Amino acid sequence: MSFRLSKRSLQSLSGVHPDLVRVIQLAIQRTPVDFMVIEGLRSPQRQAALVKAGASRTQNSRHLSGHAVDLAAWVDGQIRWDWPLYPRIAEAVKATAHELSVPVVWGGDWPSLRDGPHFELCRKIYP
Ligand SMILES: [Zn+2]
């Protein structure tokens, strides 16, 4: 079974770096767990509000430049935040990124404050 990006997901990808878009567009066909793109490009105003609310730690988010996306697991018609779903999505995204030679970092691999929905282009290659 292969999934497709919803209209909302495609809208969320607008303004996102084309290499990251390519990865997500292919990863949706490979993932064992359906997902929705809930956020891509973020305005400085929204970032400041998220930091203030404690939902983000940095004013220097990769979302501000369109180098990051947040994916939400979509199971049985609803968004699920259950942690075990996210490594499965990440595995598909990582394999696709590798295949396309686009270095992508998963927030779930961060040593502290893991961010399962978050994927971003590697800063070294995509400053
Ligand atoms: Zn994010």
XYZ file of N, CA and C and ligand atoms in Angstrom:
382
model
N 0.850 -1.185 0.000
C 0.000 0.000 0.000
C 0.889 1.240 0.000
N 0.468 2.197 -0.789
C 1.262 3.418 -0.859
C 0.357 4.619 -0.575
N 0.880 5.564 0.177
C 0.084 6.735 0.561
C 0.365 7.900 -0.375
N -0.486 8.911 -0.298
C -0.314 10.121 -1.103
C -0.384 11.337 -0.199
N 0.299 12.396 -0.615
C 0.236 13.632 0.165
C -1.135 14.274 -0.013
N -1.715 14.698 1.077
C -3.006 15.384 1.012
C -2.814 16.800 0.483
N -3.928 17.430 0.154
C -3.893 18.806 -0.311
C -3.251 19.698 0.752
N -3.630 19.455 1.988
C -3.086 20.248 3.091
C -1.572 20.062 3.183
N -1.119 18.808 3.018
C 0.319 18.548 3.080
C 1.045 19.304 1.969
N 0.460 19.271 0.768
C 1.095 19.959 -0.359
C 1.146 21.466 -0.098
N 0.095 21.995 0.494
C 0.097 23.425 0.840
C 1.191 23.730 1.860
N 1.345 22.820 2.823
C 2.364 23.038 3.859
C 3.779 22.986 3.288
N 3.920 22.376 2.117
C 5.250 22.278 1.513
C 5.611 23.518 0.700
N 4.670 24.440 0.545
C 4.997 25.602 -0.272
C 6.004 26.485 0.463
N 7.043 26.872 -0.242
C 8.112 27.667 0.365
C 9.224 26.829 0.967
N 9.036 25.495 0.975
C 10.072 24.594 1.507
C 11.106 24.322 0.403
N 12.354 24.166 0.808
C 13.447 23.908 -0.136
C 13.095 22.728 -1.054
N 13.284 22.882 -2.374
C 12.861 21.829 -3.322
C 13.494 20.463 -3.068
N 14.701 20.415 -2.541
C 15.320 19.112 -2.276
C 14.594 18.376 -1.150
N 14.187 19.125 -0.146
C 13.443 18.512 0.958
C 12.053 18.094 0.473
N 11.463 18.881 -0.385
C 10.161 18.541 -0.971
C 10.261 17.234 -1.751
N 11.338 17.074 -2.523
C 11.524 15.836 -3.293
C 11.563 14.626 -2.368
N 12.284 14.778 -1.247
C 12.404 13.670 -0.291
C 11.024 13.305 0.269
N 10.267 14.314 0.670
C 8.960 14.050 1.280
C 7.991 13.447 0.262
N 8.049 13.942 -0.962
C 7.145 13.430 -2.000
C 7.390 11.957 -2.317
N 8.642 11.546 -2.201
C 8.946 10.143 -2.452
C 8.740 9.308 -1.181
N 9.055 9.892 -0.041
C 8.937 9.155 1.224
C 7.489 8.760 1.510
N 6.542 9.570 1.082
C 5.126 9.242 1.340
C 4.744 7.961 0.613
N 5.442 7.661 -0.488
C 5.150 6.427 -1.227
C 5.825 5.214 -0.606
N 6.761 5.472 0.313
C 7.546 4.370 0.881
C 7.181 4.067 2.340
N 6.612 5.072 3.029
C 6.427 4.928 4.465
C 5.377 3.864 4.809
N 5.628 3.089 5.865
C 4.614 2.126 6.307
C 3.509 2.817 7.125
N 3.794 4.062 7.570
C 2.825 4.824 8.369
C 2.510 6.106 7.606
N 1.237 6.328 7.324
C 0.851 7.539 6.591
C 1.207 8.778 7.434
N 1.524 9.862 6.757
C 1.801 11.096 7.512
C 1.263 12.309 6.777
N 1.143 13.387 7.549
C 0.689 14.665 7.021
C 1.804 15.682 7.277
N 2.026 16.561 6.310
C 2.994 17.634 6.537
C 2.238 18.734 7.269
N 2.555 18.947 8.530
C 1.776 19.926 9.292
C 2.418 21.299 9.287
N 3.725 21.345 9.044
C 4.342 22.668 8.980
C 5.620 22.631 8.165
N 5.826 23.686 7.393
C 7.058 23.825 6.624
C 7.653 25.170 6.940
N 7.508 26.079 5.985
C 8.022 27.437 6.171
C 7.248 28.140 7.289
N 8.001 28.822 8.158
C 7.389 29.466 9.322
C 7.789 30.930 9.340
N 6.858 31.781 9.695
C 7.165 33.217 9.761
C 7.914 33.534 11.061
N 8.714 34.602 11.064
C 9.408 34.998 12.298
C 8.427 35.277 13.437
N 7.262 35.808 13.107
C 6.250 36.089 14.135
C 5.795 34.792 14.798
N 5.524 33.782 13.961
C 5.056 32.514 14.505
C 6.164 31.847 15.329
N 7.401 31.921 14.845
C 8.513 31.335 15.587
C 8.640 31.986 16.966
N 8.549 33.317 16.998
C 8.654 34.038 18.278
C 7.533 33.600 19.217
N 6.336 33.408 18.671
C 5.207 32.980 19.502
C 5.432 31.576 20.038
N 6.005 30.693 19.221
C 6.261 29.319 19.661
C 7.313 29.285 20.761
N 8.348 30.123 20.613
C 9.394 30.184 21.644
C 8.787 30.677 22.949
N 7.968 31.700 22.846
C 7.331 32.273 24.029
C 6.455 31.233 24.728
N 5.784 30.406 23.932
C 4.899 29.389 24.500
C 5.668 28.162 24.992
N 6.970 28.124 24.711
C 7.773 26.980 25.136
C 7.724 25.820 24.152
N 7.176 26.048 22.975
C 7.049 24.975 21.985
C 8.282 24.872 21.094
N 9.126 25.874 21.138
C 10.374 25.825 20.385
C 11.452 26.469 21.240
N 12.686 26.019 21.006
C 13.775 26.506 21.844
C 14.612 27.575 21.167
N 14.415 27.752 19.871
C 15.353 28.599 19.156
C 14.667 29.678 18.326
N 15.305 30.806 18.211
C 14.833 31.845 17.287
C 15.456 31.615 15.914
N 16.335 30.611 15.860
C 17.095 30.344 14.652
C 16.626 29.042 13.997
N 15.317 28.808 14.015
C 14.771 27.548 13.527
C 14.991 27.366 12.030
N 15.185 26.133 11.636
C 15.329 25.808 10.221
C 14.009 26.010 9.468
N 12.923 26.101 10.208
C 11.633 26.359 9.560
C 11.586 27.763 8.947
N 12.350 28.679 9.528
C 12.309 30.075 9.061
C 12.832 30.218 7.643
N 13.727 29.325 7.261
C 14.333 29.413 5.929
C 13.772 28.359 4.975
N 12.778 27.605 5.430
C 12.207 26.573 4.569
C 13.085 25.338 4.466
N 13.958 25.150 5.461
C 14.841 23.981 5.455
C 14.336 22.869 6.373
N 13.108 22.986 6.871
C 12.586 21.966 7.791
C 11.098 21.742 7.566
N 10.671 20.520 7.882
C 9.243 20.207 7.878
C 8.912 19.418 9.146
N 7.667 19.521 9.567
C 7.158 18.683 10.639
C 6.114 17.751 10.050
N 6.280 16.463 10.331
C 5.355 15.450 9.823
C 4.573 14.864 10.992
N 3.282 14.707 10.804
C 2.452 14.096 11.839
C 1.938 12.761 11.330
N 2.048 11.745 12.171
C 1.530 10.429 11.796
C 0.016 10.510 11.647
N -0.488 9.886 10.600
C -1.910 9.929 10.279
C -2.417 8.493 10.264
N -3.165 8.133 11.290
C -3.617 6.755 11.424
C -5.128 6.728 11.603
N -5.790 5.984 10.733
C -7.227 5.792 10.850
C -7.985 7.126 10.937
N -7.569 8.057 10.058
C -8.305 9.313 9.958
C -7.979 10.362 10.990
N -6.929 10.126 11.779
C -6.550 11.185 12.702
C -5.053 11.256 12.947
N -4.618 12.438 13.399
C -3.217 12.627 13.750
C -2.937 11.875 15.040
N -1.818 11.144 15.051
C -1.410 10.419 16.263
C -0.007 10.857 16.640
N 0.191 11.086 17.918
C 1.516 11.527 18.375
C 2.281 10.399 19.049
N 1.732 9.185 19.021
C 2.398 8.057 19.687
C 3.831 7.924 19.175
N 4.759 7.960 20.108
C 6.171 7.946 19.727
C 6.553 6.809 18.778
N 6.106 5.550 19.025
C 6.587 4.434 18.188
C 6.299 4.595 16.696
N 5.347 5.453 16.345
C 5.048 5.651 14.925
C 6.154 6.434 14.232
N 6.840 7.275 14.988
C 7.752 8.228 14.359
C 9.065 7.633 13.837
N 9.669 6.708 14.576
C 10.856 6.059 14.000
C 10.534 5.321 12.697
N 9.311 4.859 12.553
C 8.934 4.141 11.328
C 8.832 5.117 10.153
N 8.290 6.294 10.423
C 8.244 7.333 9.385
C 9.673 7.778 9.072
N 10.453 7.976 10.130
C 11.823 8.471 9.962
C 12.650 7.503 9.119
N 12.424 6.220 9.328
C 13.177 5.223 8.567
C 12.916 5.392 7.068
N 11.657 5.626 6.718
C 11.307 5.815 5.301
C 11.899 7.118 4.767
N 11.837 8.169 5.571
C 12.374 9.462 5.124
C 13.890 9.357 4.950
N 14.546 8.726 5.914
C 16.012 8.605 5.844
C 16.442 7.775 4.636
N 15.745 6.675 4.392
C 16.102 5.816 3.264
C 15.915 6.573 1.951
N 14.838 7.333 1.870
C 14.569 8.115 0.663
C 15.614 9.211 0.492
N 15.944 9.892 1.577
C 16.936 10.967 1.535
C 18.283 10.421 1.060
N 18.619 9.249 1.570
C 19.863 8.610 1.181
C 19.857 8.296 -0.311
N 18.758 7.752 -0.770
C 18.618 7.383 -2.173
C 18.749 8.609 -3.084
N 18.205 9.737 -2.633
C 18.239 10.959 -3.445
C 19.495 11.791 -3.171
N 20.353 11.291 -2.290
C 21.586 12.011 -1.897
C 21.286 13.411 -1.366
N 20.245 13.485 -0.550
C 19.897 14.742 0.120
C 20.043 14.500 1.628
N 21.096 15.055 2.251
C 21.293 14.776 3.677
C 20.209 15.434 4.544
N 19.463 14.579 5.237
C 18.365 15.041 6.085
C 18.623 14.584 7.518
N 18.371 15.471 8.460
C 18.543 15.166 9.878
C 17.155 15.037 10.504
N 16.995 13.969 11.320
C 15.721 13.762 12.006
C 15.820 14.283 13.435
N 14.823 15.061 13.836
C 14.789 15.595 15.212
C 14.730 14.499 16.262
N 14.259 13.331 15.880
C 14.184 12.211 16.820
C 15.544 11.644 17.171
N 16.569 12.005 16.406
C 17.939 11.539 16.685
C 18.711 12.529 17.543
N 18.105 13.668 17.854
C 18.825 14.631 18.684
C 19.054 14.036 20.058
N 20.215 14.327 20.635
C 20.551 13.718 21.928
C 19.636 14.171 23.069
N 19.142 15.407 22.995
C 18.212 15.834 24.041
C 17.018 16.510 23.385
N 15.901 16.516 24.101
C 14.657 17.105 23.579
C 14.373 16.626 22.156
N 14.247 15.319 22.040
C 13.967 14.721 20.739
C 12.676 15.289 20.154
N 12.675 15.463 18.839
C 11.539 16.065 18.146
C 11.139 15.124 17.005
N 10.285 14.164 17.336
C 9.921 13.108 16.391
C 9.330 13.576 15.071
N 8.489 14.611 15.075
C 7.885 15.056 13.807
C 8.824 15.851 12.905
N 9.971 16.275 13.433
C 10.808 17.266 12.746
C 11.906 16.647 11.863
N 11.973 17.131 10.623
C 13.032 16.732 9.690
C 13.614 17.989 9.068
N 14.927 18.047 8.964
C 15.520 19.232 8.339
C 16.712 18.854 7.478
N 17.015 19.740 6.520
C 18.191 19.534 5.679
C 19.434 19.783 6.525
N 20.463 18.965 6.295
C 21.708 19.071 7.050
C 22.308 20.474 6.899
N 22.630 21.087 8.029
C 23.134 22.457 8.018
C 24.470 22.605 7.307
N 25.275 21.555 7.386
C 26.614 21.640 6.767
C 26.502 21.753 5.243
N 25.595 20.975 4.683
C 25.446 20.947 3.228
C 24.490 22.044 2.744
N 23.490 22.317 3.587
C 22.494 23.355 3.237
C 22.507 24.428 4.329
N 23.478 25.348 4.261
C 23.572 26.343 5.334
C 22.385 27.331 5.324
Zn 10.052 21.307 13.220
